[in-house]
mmCIF file with all atom_site columns, C-alpha atoms in Angstrom:
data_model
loop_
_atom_site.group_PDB
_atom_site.id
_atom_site.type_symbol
_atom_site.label_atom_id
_atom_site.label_alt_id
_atom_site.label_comp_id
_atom_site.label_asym_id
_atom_site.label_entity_id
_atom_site.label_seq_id
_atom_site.pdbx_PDB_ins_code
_atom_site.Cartn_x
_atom_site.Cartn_y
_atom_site.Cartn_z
_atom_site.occupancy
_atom_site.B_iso_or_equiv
_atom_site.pdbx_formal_charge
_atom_site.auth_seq_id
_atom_site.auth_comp_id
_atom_site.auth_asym_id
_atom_site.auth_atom_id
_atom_site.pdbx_PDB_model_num
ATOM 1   C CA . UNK A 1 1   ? -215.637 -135.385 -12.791 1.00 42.00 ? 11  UNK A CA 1
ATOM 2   C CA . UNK A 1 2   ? -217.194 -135.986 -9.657  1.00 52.00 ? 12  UNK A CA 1
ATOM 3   C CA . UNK A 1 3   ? -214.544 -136.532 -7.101  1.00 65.00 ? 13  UNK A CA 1
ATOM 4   C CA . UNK A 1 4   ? -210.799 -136.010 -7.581  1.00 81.00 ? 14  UNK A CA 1
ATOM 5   C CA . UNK A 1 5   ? -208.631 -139.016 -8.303  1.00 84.00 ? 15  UNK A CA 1
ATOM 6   C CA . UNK A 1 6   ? -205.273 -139.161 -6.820  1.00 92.00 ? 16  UNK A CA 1
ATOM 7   C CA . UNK A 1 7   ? -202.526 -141.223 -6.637  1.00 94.00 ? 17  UNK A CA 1
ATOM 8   C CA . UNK A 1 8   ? -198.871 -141.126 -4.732  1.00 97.00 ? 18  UNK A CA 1
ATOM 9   C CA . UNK A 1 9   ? -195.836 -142.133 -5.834  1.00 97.00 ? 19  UNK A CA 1
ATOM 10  C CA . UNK A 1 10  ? -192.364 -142.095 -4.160  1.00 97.00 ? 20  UNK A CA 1
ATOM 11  C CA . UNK A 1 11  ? -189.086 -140.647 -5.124  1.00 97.00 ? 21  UNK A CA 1
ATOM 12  C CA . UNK A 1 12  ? -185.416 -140.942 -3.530  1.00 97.00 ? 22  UNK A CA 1
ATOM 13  C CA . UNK A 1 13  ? -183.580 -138.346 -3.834  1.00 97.00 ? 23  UNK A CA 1
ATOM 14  C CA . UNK A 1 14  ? -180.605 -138.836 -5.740  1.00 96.00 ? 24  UNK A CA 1
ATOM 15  C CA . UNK A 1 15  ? -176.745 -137.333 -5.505  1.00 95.00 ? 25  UNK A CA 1
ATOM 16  C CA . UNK A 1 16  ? -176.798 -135.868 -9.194  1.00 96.00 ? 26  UNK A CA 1
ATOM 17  C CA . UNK A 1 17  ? -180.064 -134.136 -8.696  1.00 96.00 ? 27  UNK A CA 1
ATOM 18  C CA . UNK A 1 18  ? -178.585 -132.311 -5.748  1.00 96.00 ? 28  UNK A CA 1
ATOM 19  C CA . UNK A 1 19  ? -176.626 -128.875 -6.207  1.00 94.00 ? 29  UNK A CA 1
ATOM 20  C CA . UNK A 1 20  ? -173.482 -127.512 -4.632  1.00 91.00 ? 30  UNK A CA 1
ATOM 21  C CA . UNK A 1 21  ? -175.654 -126.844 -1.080  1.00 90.00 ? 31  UNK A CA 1
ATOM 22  C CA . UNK A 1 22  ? -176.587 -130.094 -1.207  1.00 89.00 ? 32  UNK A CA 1
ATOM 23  C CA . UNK A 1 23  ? -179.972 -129.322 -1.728  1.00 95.00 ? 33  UNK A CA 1
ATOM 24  C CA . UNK A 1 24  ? -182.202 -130.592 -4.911  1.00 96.00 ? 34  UNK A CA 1
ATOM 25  C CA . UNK A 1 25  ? -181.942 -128.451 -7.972  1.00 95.00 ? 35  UNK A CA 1
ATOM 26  C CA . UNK A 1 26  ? -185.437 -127.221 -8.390  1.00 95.00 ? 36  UNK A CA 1
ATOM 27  C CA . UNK A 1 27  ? -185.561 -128.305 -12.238 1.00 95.00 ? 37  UNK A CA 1
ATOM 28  C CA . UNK A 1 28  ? -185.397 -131.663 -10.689 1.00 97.00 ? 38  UNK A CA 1
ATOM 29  C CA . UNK A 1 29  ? -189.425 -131.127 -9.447  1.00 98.00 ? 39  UNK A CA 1
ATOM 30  C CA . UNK A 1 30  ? -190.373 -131.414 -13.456 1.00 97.00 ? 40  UNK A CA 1
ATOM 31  C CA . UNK A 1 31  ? -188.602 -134.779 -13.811 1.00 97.00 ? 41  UNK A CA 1
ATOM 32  C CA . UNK A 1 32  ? -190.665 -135.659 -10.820 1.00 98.00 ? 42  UNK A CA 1
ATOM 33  C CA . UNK A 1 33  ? -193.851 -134.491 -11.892 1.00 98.00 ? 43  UNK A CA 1
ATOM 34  C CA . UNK A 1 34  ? -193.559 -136.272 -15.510 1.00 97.00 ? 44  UNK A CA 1
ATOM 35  C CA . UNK A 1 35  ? -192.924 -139.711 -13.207 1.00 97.00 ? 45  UNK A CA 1
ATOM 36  C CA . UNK A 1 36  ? -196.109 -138.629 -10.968 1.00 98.00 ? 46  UNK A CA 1
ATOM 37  C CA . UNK A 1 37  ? -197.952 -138.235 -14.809 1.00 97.00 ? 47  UNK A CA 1
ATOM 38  C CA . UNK A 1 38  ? -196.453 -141.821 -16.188 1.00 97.00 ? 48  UNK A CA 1
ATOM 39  C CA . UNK A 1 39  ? -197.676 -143.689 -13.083 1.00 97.00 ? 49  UNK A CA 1
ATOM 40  C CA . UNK A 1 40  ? -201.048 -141.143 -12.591 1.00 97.00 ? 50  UNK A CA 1
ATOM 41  C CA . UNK A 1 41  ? -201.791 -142.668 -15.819 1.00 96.00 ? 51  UNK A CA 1
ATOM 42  C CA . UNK A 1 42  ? -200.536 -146.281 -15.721 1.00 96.00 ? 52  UNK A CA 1
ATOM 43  C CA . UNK A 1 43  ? -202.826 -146.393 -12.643 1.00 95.00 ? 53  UNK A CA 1
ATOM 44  C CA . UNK A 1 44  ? -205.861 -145.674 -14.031 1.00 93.00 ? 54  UNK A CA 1
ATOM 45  C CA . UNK A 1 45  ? -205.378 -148.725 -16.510 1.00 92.00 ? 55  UNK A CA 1
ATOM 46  C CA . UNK A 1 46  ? -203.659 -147.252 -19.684 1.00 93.00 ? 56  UNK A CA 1
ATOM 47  C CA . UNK A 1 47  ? -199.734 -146.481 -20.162 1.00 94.00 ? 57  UNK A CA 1
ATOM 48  C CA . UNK A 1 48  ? -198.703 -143.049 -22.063 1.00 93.00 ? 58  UNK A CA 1
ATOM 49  C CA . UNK A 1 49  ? -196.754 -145.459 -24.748 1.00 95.00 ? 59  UNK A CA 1
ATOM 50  C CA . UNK A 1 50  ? -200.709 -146.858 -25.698 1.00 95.00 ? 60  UNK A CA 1
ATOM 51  C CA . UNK A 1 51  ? -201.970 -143.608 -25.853 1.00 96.00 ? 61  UNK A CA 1
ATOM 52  C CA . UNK A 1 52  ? -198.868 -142.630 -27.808 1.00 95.00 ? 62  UNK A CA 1
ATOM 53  C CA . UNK A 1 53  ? -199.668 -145.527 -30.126 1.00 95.00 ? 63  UNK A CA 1
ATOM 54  C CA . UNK A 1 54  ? -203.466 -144.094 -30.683 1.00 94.00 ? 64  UNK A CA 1
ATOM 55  C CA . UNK A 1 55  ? -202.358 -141.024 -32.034 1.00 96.00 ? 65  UNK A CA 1
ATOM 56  C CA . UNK A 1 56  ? -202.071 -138.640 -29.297 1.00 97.00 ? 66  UNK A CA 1
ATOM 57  C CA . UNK A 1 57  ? -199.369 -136.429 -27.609 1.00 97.00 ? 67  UNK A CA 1
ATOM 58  C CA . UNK A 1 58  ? -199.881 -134.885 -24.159 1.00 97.00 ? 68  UNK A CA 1
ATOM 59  C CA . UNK A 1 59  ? -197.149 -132.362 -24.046 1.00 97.00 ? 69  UNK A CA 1
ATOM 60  C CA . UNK A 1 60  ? -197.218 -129.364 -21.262 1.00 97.00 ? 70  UNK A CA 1
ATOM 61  C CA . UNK A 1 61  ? -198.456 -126.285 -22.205 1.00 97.00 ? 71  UNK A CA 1
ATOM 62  C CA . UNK A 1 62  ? -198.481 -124.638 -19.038 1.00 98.00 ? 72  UNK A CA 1
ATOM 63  C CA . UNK A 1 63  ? -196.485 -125.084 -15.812 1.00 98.00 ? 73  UNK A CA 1
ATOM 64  C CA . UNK A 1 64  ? -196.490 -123.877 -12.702 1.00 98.00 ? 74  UNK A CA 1
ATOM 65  C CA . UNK A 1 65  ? -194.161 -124.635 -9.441  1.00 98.00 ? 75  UNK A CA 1
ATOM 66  C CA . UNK A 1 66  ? -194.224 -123.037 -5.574  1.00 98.00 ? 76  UNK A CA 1
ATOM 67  C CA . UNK A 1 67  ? -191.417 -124.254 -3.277  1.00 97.00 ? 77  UNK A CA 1
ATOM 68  C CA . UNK A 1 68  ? -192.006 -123.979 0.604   1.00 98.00 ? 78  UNK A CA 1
ATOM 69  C CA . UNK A 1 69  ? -188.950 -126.466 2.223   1.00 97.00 ? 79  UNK A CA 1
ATOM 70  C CA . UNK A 1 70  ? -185.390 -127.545 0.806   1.00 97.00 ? 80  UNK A CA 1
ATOM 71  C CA . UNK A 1 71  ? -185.370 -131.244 -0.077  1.00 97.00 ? 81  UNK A CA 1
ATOM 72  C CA . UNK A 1 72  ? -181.832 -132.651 0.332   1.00 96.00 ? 82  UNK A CA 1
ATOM 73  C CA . UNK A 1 73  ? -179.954 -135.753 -0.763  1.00 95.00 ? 83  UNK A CA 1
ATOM 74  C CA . UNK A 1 74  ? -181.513 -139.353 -0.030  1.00 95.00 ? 84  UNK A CA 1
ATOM 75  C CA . UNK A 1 75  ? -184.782 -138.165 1.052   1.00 96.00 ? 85  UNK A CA 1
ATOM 76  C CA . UNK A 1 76  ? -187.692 -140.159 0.479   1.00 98.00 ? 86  UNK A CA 1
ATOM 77  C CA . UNK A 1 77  ? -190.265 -137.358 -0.872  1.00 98.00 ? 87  UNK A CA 1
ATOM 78  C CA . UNK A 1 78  ? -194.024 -138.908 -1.461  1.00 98.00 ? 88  UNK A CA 1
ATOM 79  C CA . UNK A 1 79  ? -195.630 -137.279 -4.464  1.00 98.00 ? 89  UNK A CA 1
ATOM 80  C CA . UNK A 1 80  ? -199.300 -136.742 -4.608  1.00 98.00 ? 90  UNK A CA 1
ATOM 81  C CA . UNK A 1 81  ? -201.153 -136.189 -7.948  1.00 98.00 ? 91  UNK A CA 1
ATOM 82  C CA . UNK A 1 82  ? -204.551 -135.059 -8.769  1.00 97.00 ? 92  UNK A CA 1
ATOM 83  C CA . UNK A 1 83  ? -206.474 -134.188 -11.815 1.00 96.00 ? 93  UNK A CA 1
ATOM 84  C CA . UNK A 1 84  ? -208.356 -130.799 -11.107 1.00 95.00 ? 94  UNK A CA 1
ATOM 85  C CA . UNK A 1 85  ? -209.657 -130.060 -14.454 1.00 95.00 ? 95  UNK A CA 1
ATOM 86  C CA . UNK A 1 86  ? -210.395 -132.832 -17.642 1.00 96.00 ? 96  UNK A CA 1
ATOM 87  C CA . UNK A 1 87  ? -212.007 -131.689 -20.906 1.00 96.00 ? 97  UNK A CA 1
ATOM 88  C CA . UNK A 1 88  ? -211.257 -133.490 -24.193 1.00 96.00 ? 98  UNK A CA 1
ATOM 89  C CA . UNK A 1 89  ? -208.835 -131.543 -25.019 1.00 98.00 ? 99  UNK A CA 1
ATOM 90  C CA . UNK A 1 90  ? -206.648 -130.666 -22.142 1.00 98.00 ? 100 UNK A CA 1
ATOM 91  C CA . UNK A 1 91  ? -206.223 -131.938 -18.645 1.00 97.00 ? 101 UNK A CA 1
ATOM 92  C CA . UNK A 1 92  ? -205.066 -129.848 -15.553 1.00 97.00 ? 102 UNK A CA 1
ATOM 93  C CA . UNK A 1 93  ? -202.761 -131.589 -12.950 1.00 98.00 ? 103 UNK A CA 1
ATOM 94  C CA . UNK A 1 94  ? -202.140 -130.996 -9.551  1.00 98.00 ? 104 UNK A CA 1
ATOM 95  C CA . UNK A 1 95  ? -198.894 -131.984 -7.234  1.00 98.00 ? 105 UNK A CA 1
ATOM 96  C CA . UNK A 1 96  ? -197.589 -132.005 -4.158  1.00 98.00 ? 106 UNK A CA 1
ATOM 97  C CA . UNK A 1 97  ? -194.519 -132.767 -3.081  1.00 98.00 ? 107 UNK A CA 1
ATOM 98  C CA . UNK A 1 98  ? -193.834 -133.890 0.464   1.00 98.00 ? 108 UNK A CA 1
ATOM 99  C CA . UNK A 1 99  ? -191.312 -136.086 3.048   1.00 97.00 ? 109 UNK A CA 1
ATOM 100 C CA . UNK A 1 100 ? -191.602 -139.484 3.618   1.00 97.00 ? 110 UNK A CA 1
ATOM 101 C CA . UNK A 1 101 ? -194.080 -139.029 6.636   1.00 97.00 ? 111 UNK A CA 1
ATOM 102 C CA . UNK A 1 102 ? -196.065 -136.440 5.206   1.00 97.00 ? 112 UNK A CA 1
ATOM 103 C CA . UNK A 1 103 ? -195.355 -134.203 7.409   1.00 97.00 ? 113 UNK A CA 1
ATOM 104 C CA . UNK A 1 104 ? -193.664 -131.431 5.534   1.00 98.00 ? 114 UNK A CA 1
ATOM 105 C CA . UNK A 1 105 ? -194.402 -129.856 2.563   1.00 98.00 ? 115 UNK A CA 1
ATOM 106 C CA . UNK A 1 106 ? -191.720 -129.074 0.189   1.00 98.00 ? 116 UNK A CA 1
ATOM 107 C CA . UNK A 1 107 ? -193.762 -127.752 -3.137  1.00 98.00 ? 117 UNK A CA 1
ATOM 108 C CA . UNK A 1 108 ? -196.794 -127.887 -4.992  1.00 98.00 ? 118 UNK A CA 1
ATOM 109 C CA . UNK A 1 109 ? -197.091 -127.319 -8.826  1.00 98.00 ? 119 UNK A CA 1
ATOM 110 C CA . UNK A 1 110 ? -199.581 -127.489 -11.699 1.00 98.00 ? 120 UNK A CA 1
ATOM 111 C CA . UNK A 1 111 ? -199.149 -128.864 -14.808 1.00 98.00 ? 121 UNK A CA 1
ATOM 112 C CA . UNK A 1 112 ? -201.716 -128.741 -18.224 1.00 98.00 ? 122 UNK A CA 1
ATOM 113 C CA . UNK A 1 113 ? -201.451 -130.897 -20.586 1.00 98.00 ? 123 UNK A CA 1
ATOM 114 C CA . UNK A 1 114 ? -202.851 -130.493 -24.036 1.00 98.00 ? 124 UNK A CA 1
ATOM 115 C CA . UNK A 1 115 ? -204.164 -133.410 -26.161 1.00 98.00 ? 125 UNK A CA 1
ATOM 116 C CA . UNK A 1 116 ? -202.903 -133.395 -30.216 1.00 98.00 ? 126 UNK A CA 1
ATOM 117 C CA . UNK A 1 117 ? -202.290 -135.556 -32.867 1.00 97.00 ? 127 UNK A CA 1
ATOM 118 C CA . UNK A 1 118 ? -199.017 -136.452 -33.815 1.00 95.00 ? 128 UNK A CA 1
ATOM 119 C CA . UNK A 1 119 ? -198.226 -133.289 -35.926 1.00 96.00 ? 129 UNK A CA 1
ATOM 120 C CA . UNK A 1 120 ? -198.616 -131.227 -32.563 1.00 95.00 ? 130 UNK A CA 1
ATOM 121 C CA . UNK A 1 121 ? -202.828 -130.308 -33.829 1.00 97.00 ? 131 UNK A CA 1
ATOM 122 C CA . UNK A 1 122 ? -204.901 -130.200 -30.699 1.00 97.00 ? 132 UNK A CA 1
ATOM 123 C CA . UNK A 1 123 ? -207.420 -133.044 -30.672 1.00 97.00 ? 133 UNK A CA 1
ATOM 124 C CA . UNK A 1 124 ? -210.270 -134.513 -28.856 1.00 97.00 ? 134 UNK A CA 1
ATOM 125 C CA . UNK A 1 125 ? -209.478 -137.447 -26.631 1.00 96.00 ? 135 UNK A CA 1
ATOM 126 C CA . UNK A 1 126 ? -212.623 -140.149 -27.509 1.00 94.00 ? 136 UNK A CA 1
ATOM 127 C CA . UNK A 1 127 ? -215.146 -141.284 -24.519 1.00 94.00 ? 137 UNK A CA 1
ATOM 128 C CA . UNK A 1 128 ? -213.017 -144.246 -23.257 1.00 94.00 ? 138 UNK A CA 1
ATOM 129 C CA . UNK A 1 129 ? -209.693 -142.351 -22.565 1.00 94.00 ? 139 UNK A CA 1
ATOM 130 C CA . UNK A 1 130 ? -211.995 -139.688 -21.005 1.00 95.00 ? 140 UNK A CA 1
ATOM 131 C CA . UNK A 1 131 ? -213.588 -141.905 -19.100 1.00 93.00 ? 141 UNK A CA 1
ATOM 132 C CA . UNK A 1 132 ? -210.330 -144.053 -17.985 1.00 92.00 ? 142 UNK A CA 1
ATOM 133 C CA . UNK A 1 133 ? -209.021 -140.334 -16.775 1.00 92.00 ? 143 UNK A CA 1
ATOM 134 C CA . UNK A 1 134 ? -211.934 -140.184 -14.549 1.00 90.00 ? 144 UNK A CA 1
ATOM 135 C CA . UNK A 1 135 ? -214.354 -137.766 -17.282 1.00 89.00 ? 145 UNK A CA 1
ATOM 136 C CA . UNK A 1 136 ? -217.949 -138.771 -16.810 1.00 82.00 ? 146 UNK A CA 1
ATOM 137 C CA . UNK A 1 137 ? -220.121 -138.068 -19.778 1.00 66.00 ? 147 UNK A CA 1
#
């Protein structure tokens, strides 16, 4: 890959993914990061149901999350998500989580995501998906 490809997507903050301080339960930051995937993904001109449909799974096999600032009830958080690492047979996300103005960072986390078939076998993703994930041969 030669440069990293982002994207941003934003989130409200709900009432039911706050706890009793009022503050976001920090499961809440995987929800967000599977949306950040779905529409990483969608972006680059392919939805997760068509890959689905080919035969292959992405499911986490690693997971990492930092927090830095609460994030509280009807805040607009912006979501940025890069790819740091593609190979055909696992990919290597990157998010960060911040306010509407991006101004203030509340978290940063790292996903990877293995490629299999659908009985859960790891598998090599074929030029064109690598490609439309920003791979270069």
């Amino acid at each position: 890959m030669q440069e990293k490809i982002s994207n941003k997507i934003s989130h409200r903050v709900y009432y039911y993914e706050t706890d009793k301080m009022g503050r976001v339960y920090h499961s809440n930051f995987l929800s967000w990061m599977e949306e950040a995937r779905t529409e990483f993904i969608r972006n680059r001109g392919i939805s997760y149901s068509e890959i689905e449909k080919n035969g292959i799974l992405m499911p986490v096999s690693e997971i990492k999350i930092k927090y830095y600032n609460p994030v509280e009830y009807d805040e607009l958080i912006q979501i940025v998500i890069t790819i740091n690492e593609l190979s055909k047979v696992k990919v290597e996300f990157n998010y960060e989580f911040y306010n509407e103005k991006m101004d203030v960072k509340f978290g940063e986390a790292v996903s990877v995501n293995i490629f299999t078939d659908l009985n859960g076998k790891i598998k090599r993703i074929d030029k064109e998906l690598y490609k439309l994930l920003g791979g270069e041969e």
